[in-house]
Amino acid sequence: MNGVLGGDLDAIGDDVDVIVIGGGITGICVAREAASRGLSVALFEANDFGSGTSSATTKYIHGGIRYLEQFDIEVVRESLRERRILALGAPHLVEQTRFIMPAWRWSKPPTALIGAGVLLYDALSFDRNRRAPDSLRIPHPRWLSRRRLLDAVPWLDRDGLQGAFAYHDTLNIHPERLLFAYAKSASVAGAKLFNHARVTAFVGSQSGGLFRVEGVRVSHGAREREVRARVVVNAAGPWIDKVLATLGRPTGVGVDRSKGVHVLTRPLGGPGRVKDAVFARARSGRHVIVSPWMGKSFIGPTDTPIDGDESSVVVDPSDVDLILDTVNSTMAPEADRLTVDDVEMTTVGVRPLIRTGTEDEGGGTYSASRRHELYHHTDHGVANVWSIGGGKWTTGRATAEQMVDRLFENELSGRRSRRFDSRRTAAFGAFAWAEDADPFLRAAADELVSLGLTTRSAETVARLYGSEYSRIADIVRADADLARAVGADAHDVGAQVVFAVTHESALTLSDVIDRRLVVGTTGQVSRTTLENVARIAAPLWGWDDRRIVDEVRREHDRRIVTTTHWRTPTA
Ligand SMILES: Cc1cc2nc3c(=O)[nH]c(=O)nc-3n(C[C@H](O)[C@H](O)[C@H](O)COP(=O)(O)OP(=O)(O)OC[C@H]3O[C@@H](n4cnc5c(N)ncnc54)[C@H](O)[C@@H]3O)c2cc1C
């Protein structure tokens, strides 16, 4: 048990206590919580771990200040509590970030009300610095004068600008790698986690009016098998209703789906100039968050109700236009406004929102609650199945804790829970719980530089892999060529590719590039980089030269389609 993911389905044995469907943050946290409390667990993810909504976020572990407008105090308080817990558990993968919320004379809500909201947000995070080292401490919010504001964010529209509120939230530096840290925590605790393993059906028996679920059918590559369990947790995020549909009987449970898009652009205000995240709300009432990220600006999200299946989750030209129009309308007339040509890449995900059953009151999914709900399907004539609806990345741990409590109270009531407190447990790979990561990061980076990595590559590996940097170091010690970057557009090194395949169950080029390395999240990936990655991974995957050529072409074409779809104007 060393945190290695994936493997052969036979490793599961005949049955387990809990099957988890879905390897997004919710399912991964359920697997971690359940396994750490002594249950045997198998998790199946249809695509790649974290490849759904969990990798398409705004990248914040946050309280959700804007939910105060909906008086969703409970969600905000729970999220602020989780913000602290997640930061203490993985100090190397988070960064406290100052948010600037500009106030114009025309702002809606008006400045005084925004101020009241910021103060309430601060009050609700009363415990934010408990046990926190200096690097994770969050100061009280403050008012920035117009002059100070324009020093910090020079591109803002000056007309009617009064100043800004400055408050802090926590950057999830690389949500994909933090998700992997939890997945490895689950694996170390004994859970078996499989990606590219789709649950295709429930198996069970009818008894009286109740359908007793006894397991699921899973399809994994060429294999298909049944896995039995005492209880199944459906954590398929936006797709919980599609999974339930395979039961063949109505449950009435589902979520409202809302598409959220971000764009990655040249850095607004110039390279390295703007260090804060800007919460910019336009005259239209729409807001975008402009975050400095990897030397660029990451801007979004949109919030559009959608229906349909996973194939409908694409970025449309109108999504990109909406983001650009919103941010441009908060910029000074003389500022260098953004155009489509400034967009280097986009991300898209689907929020799973709790179905209210009430008619839209005008706010659409934008004003829908981000709370979560646990559905026990015994209420729907189906035994031994739960579904999880709603939630946020930030609240995945809390949701999982509640879910596993319910399992111990119901289907697993005869079982004793092993002592485990995920509120006070470091994520796998964290150097230490609730300690400043900087000294560890510096020592790790120095060691990697001594092995031949550039400073930038070494710092990236130390931060994203935490204590697992030593495994990357071991790979480089065995083959010095693997200290080199995988391409001119990348700081990731060859050893990371090897590690992705041998320890992190990367089965495709996209698995490596988009979630385990950084390069897939910072812009277009050149064909040369794709080839370099493929050549390093090929011997481990058993690919010959022909397969390398085919796979690189296929992945390159797939990326072109994703890139060009939103560049094509709709008819
Ligand atoms: C644009 C946007 C920005 C956001 N920003 C933030 C933010 O900054 N902070 C925050 O806290 N939250 C944010 N959220 C919300 C957050 O991302 C989601 O609430 C969270 O990621 C949902 O996680 P999940 O595990 O429930 O769903 P997902 O991550 O979608 O995971 C569900 C998984 O189930 C799998 N699956 C489906 N069917 C099957 C099957 N039959 N068999 C096996 N697997 C299956 C899917 O492949 C998928 O990977 C944002 C959401 C969006 C859309």
XYZ file of C-alpha atoms and ligand atoms in Angstrom:
624
model
C 0.000 0.000 0.000
C 2.083 2.879 -1.251
C -0.355 5.253 -2.842
C -0.226 3.588 -6.271
C -3.455 4.015 -8.230
C -5.093 1.734 -10.801
C -4.037 -1.809 -11.636
C -5.961 -4.962 -12.380
C -9.653 -5.282 -11.479
C -8.891 -8.683 -9.936
C -7.062 -6.897 -7.126
C -10.517 -6.170 -5.694
C -11.408 -9.739 -4.792
C -15.034 -10.926 -4.768
C -16.642 -8.160 -2.791
C -16.083 -4.987 -0.818
C -17.977 -2.996 1.775
C -18.391 0.099 -0.392
C -18.342 0.783 -4.112
C -17.918 4.432 -5.092
C -19.026 5.498 -8.576
C -17.111 8.564 -9.781
C -13.552 9.751 -9.235
C -14.141 13.482 -8.910
C -13.364 15.250 -5.652
C -16.575 13.964 -4.032
C -16.034 10.280 -4.830
C -12.316 10.425 -4.048
C -13.027 11.979 -0.640
C -15.669 9.310 0.088
C -13.116 6.591 -0.778
C -10.503 8.217 1.447
C -12.902 8.637 4.373
C -14.408 5.135 4.106
C -11.089 3.306 3.696
C -9.440 5.300 6.472
C -12.298 4.326 8.788
C -11.656 0.656 8.150
C -13.967 -0.224 5.256
C -12.934 -2.068 2.112
C -13.548 0.207 -0.854
C -13.453 0.070 -4.656
C -13.830 3.281 -6.670
C -14.586 3.326 -10.390
C -14.083 6.391 -12.557
C -15.394 6.223 -16.138
C -12.752 8.547 -17.571
C -9.768 9.793 -15.637
C -9.614 10.744 -11.957
C -10.652 14.383 -11.677
C -11.332 14.736 -15.389
C -14.931 15.930 -14.864
C -16.053 19.089 -13.141
C -13.349 18.747 -10.530
C -10.669 19.881 -12.997
C -12.686 22.776 -14.438
C -12.986 24.984 -11.378
C -12.032 28.589 -10.741
C -9.223 27.032 -8.655
C -10.270 28.382 -5.242
C -10.896 26.758 -1.922
C -13.254 29.445 -0.809
C -16.231 30.356 1.306
C -18.141 31.720 -1.672
C -18.599 35.340 -0.674
C -21.240 35.907 -3.325
C -23.535 33.235 -1.852
C -24.179 35.725 0.951
C -26.383 37.561 -1.555
C -28.658 34.500 -1.445
C -28.365 34.459 2.387
C -26.821 30.992 2.058
C -25.043 31.448 5.385
C -24.852 27.709 6.068
C -22.982 26.966 2.831
C -20.646 29.909 3.353
C -19.834 28.939 6.938
C -19.260 25.284 6.038
C -17.043 26.308 3.122
C -15.013 28.721 5.249
C -14.486 25.973 7.823
C -13.350 23.598 5.043
C -11.080 26.287 3.553
C -9.038 26.191 6.743
C -9.106 22.386 7.051
C -7.933 21.791 3.469
C -5.186 24.404 3.717
C -3.788 22.940 6.951
C -3.835 19.468 5.369
C -1.927 20.415 2.210
C 0.047 23.627 2.804
C 2.273 22.959 -0.243
C -0.684 22.973 -2.656
C -2.473 26.126 -1.519
C -1.682 29.809 -1.442
C -3.529 32.570 0.379
C -4.586 35.040 -2.280
C -5.781 38.602 -1.932
C -9.064 39.268 -3.685
C -9.911 42.759 -4.789
C -13.565 43.636 -5.119
C -13.815 47.046 -6.807
C -16.708 49.349 -5.970
C -18.058 51.844 -8.488
C -20.752 54.457 -7.850
C -23.064 52.355 -10.011
C -22.193 49.034 -8.348
C -25.007 46.628 -7.578
C -25.238 45.733 -4.779
C -24.200 49.237 -3.655
C -20.835 49.809 -1.997
C -22.190 49.921 1.571
C -23.897 46.568 1.093
C -20.776 44.997 -0.452
C -18.884 46.253 2.600
C -21.430 44.665 4.930
C -21.051 41.385 2.999
C -17.267 41.480 3.269
C -17.499 42.075 7.028
C -19.977 39.229 7.432
C -17.668 36.960 5.403
C -14.853 37.866 7.761
C -17.013 37.241 10.827
C -18.049 33.833 9.498
C -14.391 32.861 9.149
C -13.717 33.585 12.842
C -11.557 30.449 13.204
C -9.568 30.966 9.996
C -6.159 31.244 11.670
C -6.531 28.571 14.330
C -3.348 26.439 14.264
C -2.300 28.152 11.020
C 1.389 28.840 10.399
C 2.340 32.360 9.238
C 2.213 31.397 5.560
C -1.442 30.371 5.848
C -2.712 33.190 8.060
C -5.471 35.292 6.595
C -5.718 38.979 7.561
C -8.955 40.884 8.125
C -10.400 42.556 5.027
C -9.673 46.221 4.408
C -10.760 49.092 2.227
C -8.365 50.159 -0.552
C -8.434 53.777 -1.625
C -8.945 54.523 -5.301
C -5.244 55.361 -5.677
C -4.040 52.156 -4.009
C -6.550 50.169 -6.009
C -5.313 51.561 -9.326
C -1.714 50.886 -8.286
C -2.667 47.250 -7.750
C -5.039 46.866 -10.726
C -4.226 49.515 -13.351
C -6.672 48.250 -15.982
C -9.875 49.086 -14.089
C -12.423 51.588 -15.403
C -11.842 54.830 -13.452
C -15.270 56.281 -14.158
C -17.179 56.286 -10.867
C -14.540 54.084 -9.219
C -14.573 54.595 -5.454
C -12.045 52.051 -4.229
C -12.184 48.387 -3.377
C -12.610 45.862 -0.621
C -9.625 43.560 -0.232
C -10.154 40.171 1.405
C -8.466 36.773 1.175
C -9.417 33.332 -0.125
C -7.276 30.267 -0.792
C -5.887 29.355 -4.207
C -6.057 25.653 -5.015
C -2.768 25.811 -6.894
C -3.378 22.701 -8.977
C -6.765 21.119 -8.170
C -5.865 18.028 -10.177
C -2.774 17.295 -8.067
C -4.584 17.967 -4.777
C -7.255 15.514 -5.914
C -4.488 12.982 -6.605
C -3.137 13.578 -3.092
C -6.519 12.538 -1.650
C -6.757 9.604 -4.077
C -3.388 8.386 -2.826
C -4.506 8.877 0.785
C -7.418 6.578 -0.044
C -5.120 4.069 -1.700
C -2.707 4.045 1.243
C -5.696 3.316 3.481
C -6.450 0.266 1.326
C -9.002 1.559 -1.211
C -8.686 0.287 -4.779
C -9.177 3.088 -7.278
C -9.617 2.521 -11.011
C -9.787 5.104 -13.773
C -11.202 4.365 -17.247
C -13.567 1.981 -15.466
C -17.216 2.738 -16.199
C -20.054 1.381 -14.115
C -22.578 0.171 -16.669
C -25.261 -1.408 -14.486
C -26.354 -2.260 -10.978
C -26.731 -5.909 -10.037
C -29.149 -7.111 -7.389
C -32.356 -8.913 -6.645
C -36.000 -8.010 -6.199
C -37.476 -8.739 -2.795
C -41.034 -7.652 -2.245
C -41.330 -4.032 -3.317
C -37.596 -3.449 -2.872
C -34.765 -3.869 -5.374
C -31.725 -4.876 -3.302
C -28.548 -3.733 -4.997
C -25.698 -6.178 -4.428
C -23.031 -4.641 -6.630
C -22.286 -3.184 -10.047
C -21.029 -4.178 -13.480
C -17.823 -2.456 -14.485
C -16.202 -2.165 -17.868
C -12.453 -1.516 -17.749
C -10.574 -1.671 -21.070
C -11.282 -5.060 -22.621
C -12.551 -6.432 -19.279
C -16.024 -6.436 -17.878
C -16.891 -7.881 -14.494
C -19.257 -7.738 -11.580
C -18.115 -6.420 -8.252
C -20.252 -7.055 -5.174
C -20.636 -4.644 -2.288
C -22.783 -4.053 0.771
C -23.489 -0.526 -0.334
C -22.937 1.634 -3.429
C -22.318 5.392 -3.338
C -23.182 7.197 -6.535
C -20.819 10.202 -6.675
C -21.094 10.827 -10.412
C -21.469 14.586 -9.888
C -23.525 16.148 -12.687
C -24.373 12.687 -14.015
C -25.898 10.983 -10.955
C -29.251 10.709 -12.763
C -27.623 8.961 -15.760
C -26.093 6.400 -13.402
C -29.431 5.923 -11.628
C -31.155 5.462 -14.990
C -29.348 2.109 -15.304
C -31.411 0.895 -12.322
C -34.329 0.714 -14.709
C -36.749 2.235 -12.190
C -37.476 5.870 -11.407
C -35.926 7.483 -8.334
C -36.788 11.080 -9.138
C -33.265 12.059 -8.052
C -31.036 14.225 -10.215
C -29.298 17.562 -10.324
C -29.667 20.763 -12.293
C -26.716 21.067 -14.631
C -24.951 24.364 -15.165
C -22.093 24.810 -17.611
C -19.130 26.865 -16.426
C -16.396 28.119 -18.744
C -13.070 29.891 -18.102
C -10.576 31.402 -20.508
C -6.804 31.643 -20.126
C -5.387 34.839 -21.633
C -2.303 37.010 -21.713
C -1.797 38.562 -18.245
C -4.094 41.555 -17.817
C -2.135 44.666 -16.850
C 1.142 43.181 -18.175
C 3.418 40.286 -17.165
C 3.752 39.942 -13.386
C 2.047 43.315 -12.847
C -1.214 42.270 -11.166
C -0.691 39.908 -8.211
C -4.220 39.900 -6.808
C -7.351 38.136 -7.955
C -9.976 40.637 -9.064
C -13.672 40.014 -8.454
C -15.017 42.275 -11.167
C -18.738 42.823 -11.356
C -19.895 44.606 -14.509
C -22.822 47.001 -14.994
C -24.687 44.015 -16.462
C -24.674 42.459 -12.994
C -22.458 39.607 -14.206
C -19.179 38.976 -12.475
C -15.919 37.352 -13.448
C -12.896 36.501 -11.376
C -9.621 37.476 -13.018
C -6.892 35.382 -11.400
C -3.171 35.613 -11.962
C -2.201 32.050 -12.777
C 1.081 30.622 -14.098
C 2.020 34.050 -15.507
C -1.312 34.492 -17.291
C -4.853 35.586 -16.487
C -7.452 32.903 -15.798
C -10.904 34.452 -16.195
C -14.410 33.169 -15.565
C -16.706 31.455 -14.839
C -19.898 31.507 -16.860
C -23.014 29.911 -15.423
C -25.442 28.554 -18.026
C -28.162 25.957 -17.408
C -27.789 22.984 -19.767
C -29.469 19.713 -20.430
C -28.122 16.767 -22.360
C -25.260 14.359 -21.892
C -21.500 14.676 -21.580
C -21.093 15.290 -25.312
C -22.933 18.615 -24.921
C -20.268 19.956 -22.589
C -18.337 22.105 -25.038
C -17.230 25.721 -25.057
C -19.275 27.808 -27.478
C -18.212 31.131 -29.033
C -20.949 32.810 -26.985
C -19.337 31.575 -23.735
C -16.018 33.161 -24.644
C -17.712 36.377 -25.827
C -19.648 36.626 -22.568
C -16.488 36.404 -20.463
C -14.582 38.869 -22.642
C -17.499 41.353 -22.751
C -17.908 41.174 -18.981
C -14.260 41.769 -18.174
C -13.795 44.379 -20.926
C -16.742 46.374 -19.613
C -14.925 46.785 -16.276
C -11.760 48.061 -17.996
C -10.636 51.620 -18.642
C -11.326 52.777 -22.246
C -7.593 53.230 -22.839
C -6.715 49.787 -21.398
C -5.672 47.055 -23.760
C -8.966 45.167 -23.955
C -9.129 41.450 -24.545
C -10.102 39.913 -27.857
C -10.632 36.319 -28.898
C -7.053 36.310 -30.166
C -5.842 36.762 -26.585
C -7.522 33.527 -25.507
C -4.921 30.767 -25.308
C -7.182 28.039 -23.989
C -10.503 27.400 -22.307
C -11.817 25.057 -19.633
C -15.353 23.781 -19.235
C -17.188 21.881 -16.505
C -20.709 21.167 -15.330
C -21.895 22.120 -11.859
C -24.104 19.531 -10.196
C -26.690 21.742 -8.469
C -29.398 20.591 -6.101
C -32.713 20.459 -7.909
C -35.056 22.864 -6.200
C -38.217 21.757 -7.964
C -39.312 25.388 -8.027
C -39.576 27.553 -11.092
C -36.549 29.680 -11.896
C -37.011 32.983 -10.094
C -34.934 34.928 -12.562
C -31.446 34.169 -11.287
C -31.175 30.843 -13.144
C -28.425 28.513 -11.942
C -26.293 31.535 -10.996
C -28.308 32.043 -7.820
C -28.873 28.340 -7.094
C -27.528 27.071 -3.782
C -24.182 25.276 -3.783
C -25.221 23.054 -0.863
C -25.043 19.270 -1.089
C -27.560 16.570 -0.336
C -27.328 12.830 0.380
C -30.127 10.760 -1.187
C -30.963 7.406 0.374
C -32.692 5.383 -2.331
C -34.471 3.087 0.090
C -36.975 5.921 -0.034
C -37.313 5.148 -3.774
C -37.680 1.371 -3.546
C -33.964 0.642 -4.027
C -31.867 -0.666 -1.124
C -28.115 -0.231 -0.554
C -27.587 2.785 -2.810
C -26.908 6.418 -1.970
C -26.423 9.342 -4.334
C -24.658 12.601 -3.617
C -26.002 15.765 -5.219
C -24.600 19.301 -5.314
C -21.617 20.525 -3.317
C -18.392 22.268 -4.160
C -14.790 21.207 -4.516
C -14.192 22.991 -1.218
C -16.808 20.937 0.631
C -15.913 17.511 -0.828
C -14.257 16.372 2.412
C -17.175 17.448 4.599
C -19.677 15.794 2.266
C -17.664 12.577 2.374
C -17.488 12.608 6.165
C -21.278 12.943 6.394
C -21.760 10.259 3.738
C -19.610 7.719 5.566
C -21.342 8.549 8.875
C -24.651 7.674 7.160
C -23.215 4.373 5.895
C -22.185 3.393 9.426
C -25.661 4.323 10.685
C -27.458 2.342 7.971
C -26.122 -0.422 5.699
C -22.926 -0.873 7.750
C -24.471 -0.393 11.164
C -22.896 -3.587 12.484
C -19.416 -2.350 11.678
C -17.144 -0.382 13.984
C -15.563 2.714 12.531
C -11.792 2.910 12.904
C -10.633 6.176 14.505
C -9.809 8.665 11.778
C -10.275 12.409 11.660
C -9.925 13.806 8.145
C -10.135 17.317 9.611
C -6.733 16.865 11.158
C -4.998 14.561 8.697
C -2.494 15.704 6.106
C -3.180 14.853 2.477
C -0.802 12.273 1.030
C 2.436 13.998 -0.002
C 2.064 16.924 2.391
C 5.380 17.580 4.118
C 3.606 18.190 7.422
C 0.154 19.027 8.746
C -0.411 22.719 9.528
C 3.188 23.733 8.918
C 4.705 26.296 6.631
C 5.715 24.377 3.482
C 8.363 26.870 2.318
C 11.413 25.418 4.109
C 10.512 21.930 2.825
C 9.932 23.273 -0.676
C 13.289 25.040 -0.732
C 15.178 21.932 0.414
C 13.344 19.734 -2.101
C 13.974 22.176 -4.964
C 17.689 22.427 -4.056
C 18.013 18.644 -4.185
C 16.260 18.489 -7.568
C 18.467 21.261 -8.972
C 21.529 19.309 -7.839
C 20.222 16.423 -9.965
C 20.035 18.596 -13.091
C 16.512 20.092 -13.096
C 16.233 23.795 -13.869
C 15.234 25.969 -10.920
C 11.760 26.513 -12.367
C 11.207 22.795 -12.976
C 12.539 21.908 -9.529
C 10.258 24.432 -7.806
C 7.264 23.176 -9.761
C 7.935 19.534 -8.891
C 8.515 20.317 -5.203
C 5.273 22.259 -4.933
C 3.057 19.896 -6.882
C 4.394 16.586 -5.589
C 5.234 17.582 -2.019
C 7.167 14.824 -0.251
C 6.740 12.635 -3.345
C 9.361 14.839 -5.022
C 11.793 12.185 -3.728
C 10.270 9.638 -6.113
C 10.844 12.014 -9.030
C 14.405 12.447 -7.759
C 14.914 8.667 -7.692
C 13.744 8.381 -11.296
C 16.183 11.090 -12.360
C 19.003 9.381 -10.455
C 18.356 6.260 -12.517
C 18.216 8.177 -15.826
C 19.630 11.706 -15.937
C 17.926 12.440 -19.293
C 14.613 12.475 -17.446
C 15.623 15.730 -15.699
C 14.968 17.558 -18.971
C 11.747 19.476 -19.673
C 9.334 17.601 -21.929
C 9.148 20.512 -24.349
C 9.997 24.148 -25.001
C 6.474 25.044 -23.787
C 6.829 23.053 -20.548
C 8.584 23.052 -17.181
C 7.479 19.487 -16.450
C 10.291 16.960 -16.748
C 10.486 13.463 -18.204
C 10.579 11.827 -14.758
C 7.078 13.132 -14.082
C 5.836 11.268 -17.152
C 7.381 8.031 -15.918
C 5.878 8.561 -12.462
C 2.458 9.355 -13.957
C 2.420 5.971 -15.680
C 4.016 3.819 -12.982
C 2.366 5.326 -9.880
C -0.601 7.417 -10.968
C -2.389 5.159 -13.413
C -2.058 7.448 -16.432
C -3.371 5.413 -19.350
C -3.565 8.028 -22.119
C -1.562 11.021 -23.314
C -4.297 13.313 -22.056
C -4.170 11.671 -18.599
C -0.489 12.585 -18.382
C -0.588 16.026 -19.944
C -3.859 17.454 -18.680
C -3.959 16.290 -15.068
C -0.630 14.907 -13.843
C 1.632 17.465 -15.514
C 1.146 21.231 -15.673
C 1.715 21.773 -19.391
C -1.823 20.826 -20.446
C -3.314 23.497 -18.200
C -1.235 26.485 -19.277
C -2.013 26.825 -22.990
C -1.726 24.956 -26.247
C 0.534 21.920 -26.166
C 2.841 21.637 -29.164
C 2.981 18.492 -31.235
C 6.650 18.121 -30.328
C 5.783 18.068 -26.636
C 3.078 15.475 -27.275
C 5.656 13.352 -29.112
C 8.247 13.732 -26.363
C 5.737 12.659 -23.722
C 4.599 9.726 -25.870
C 8.200 8.530 -26.425
C 8.927 8.541 -22.697
C 5.691 6.749 -21.795
C 5.680 4.330 -24.771
C 7.926 1.574 -23.308
C 5.844 1.588 -20.106
C 2.592 1.329 -22.057
C 4.018 -1.169 -24.547
C 3.499 1.146 -27.536
C 5.562 0.583 -30.689
C 6.584 3.353 -33.119
C 3.419 3.051 -35.148
C 1.225 3.313 -32.068
C 3.159 6.400 -30.928
C 2.495 8.123 -34.259
C -1.204 7.184 -34.178
C -1.750 8.242 -30.584
C 0.063 11.559 -31.015
C -1.968 12.327 -34.133
C -5.220 11.416 -32.400
C -4.464 13.486 -29.320
C -3.262 16.425 -31.423
C -6.449 16.336 -33.513
C -8.616 16.089 -30.395
C -6.950 19.153 -28.930
C -7.382 21.095 -32.198
C -11.120 20.337 -32.192
C -11.429 21.501 -28.569
C -9.524 24.662 -29.446
C -11.336 25.530 -32.616
C -14.886 24.741 -31.560
C -15.335 28.057 -29.768
C -13.433 29.980 -32.433
C -16.079 29.059 -34.997
C -18.923 31.599 -34.986
C -22.349 30.026 -34.527
C -24.532 30.227 -37.628
C -16.800 26.571 -13.831
C -16.791 26.010 -12.433
C -16.032 26.618 -11.447
C -16.028 26.107 -10.161
N -15.194 26.679 -9.238
C -15.129 26.173 -7.995
C -14.204 26.695 -7.074
O -13.414 27.589 -7.368
N -14.205 26.152 -5.836
C -15.056 25.146 -5.468
O -15.026 24.732 -4.316
N -15.913 24.594 -6.349
C -15.959 25.073 -7.605
N -16.809 24.527 -8.523
C -17.669 23.402 -8.119
C -16.882 22.098 -8.114
O -16.020 22.030 -9.204
C -17.818 20.904 -8.156
O -18.809 21.032 -7.176
C -17.062 19.592 -7.886
O -15.898 19.516 -8.659
C -17.963 18.420 -8.187
O -17.212 17.261 -7.975
P -17.858 15.842 -8.192
O -16.863 14.829 -7.761
O -19.176 15.799 -7.517
O -18.144 15.780 -9.756
P -17.108 15.451 -10.939
O -15.800 16.073 -10.718
O -17.779 15.774 -12.217
O -16.903 13.897 -10.808
C -17.901 12.962 -11.160
C -17.207 11.832 -11.886
O -18.121 10.755 -12.086
C -17.689 10.070 -13.248
N -18.757 9.195 -13.745
C -19.945 9.541 -14.320
N -20.627 8.433 -14.670
C -19.879 7.366 -14.295
C -20.046 5.948 -14.396
N -21.142 5.399 -14.957
N -19.056 5.144 -13.923
C -17.954 5.663 -13.343
N -17.739 7.000 -13.242
C -18.696 7.836 -13.695
C -17.360 11.210 -14.211
O -16.499 10.791 -15.245
C -16.719 12.234 -13.272
O -15.310 12.207 -13.305
C -16.821 24.996 -9.832
C -17.579 24.372 -10.823
C -17.552 24.865 -12.122
C -18.328 24.180 -13.199
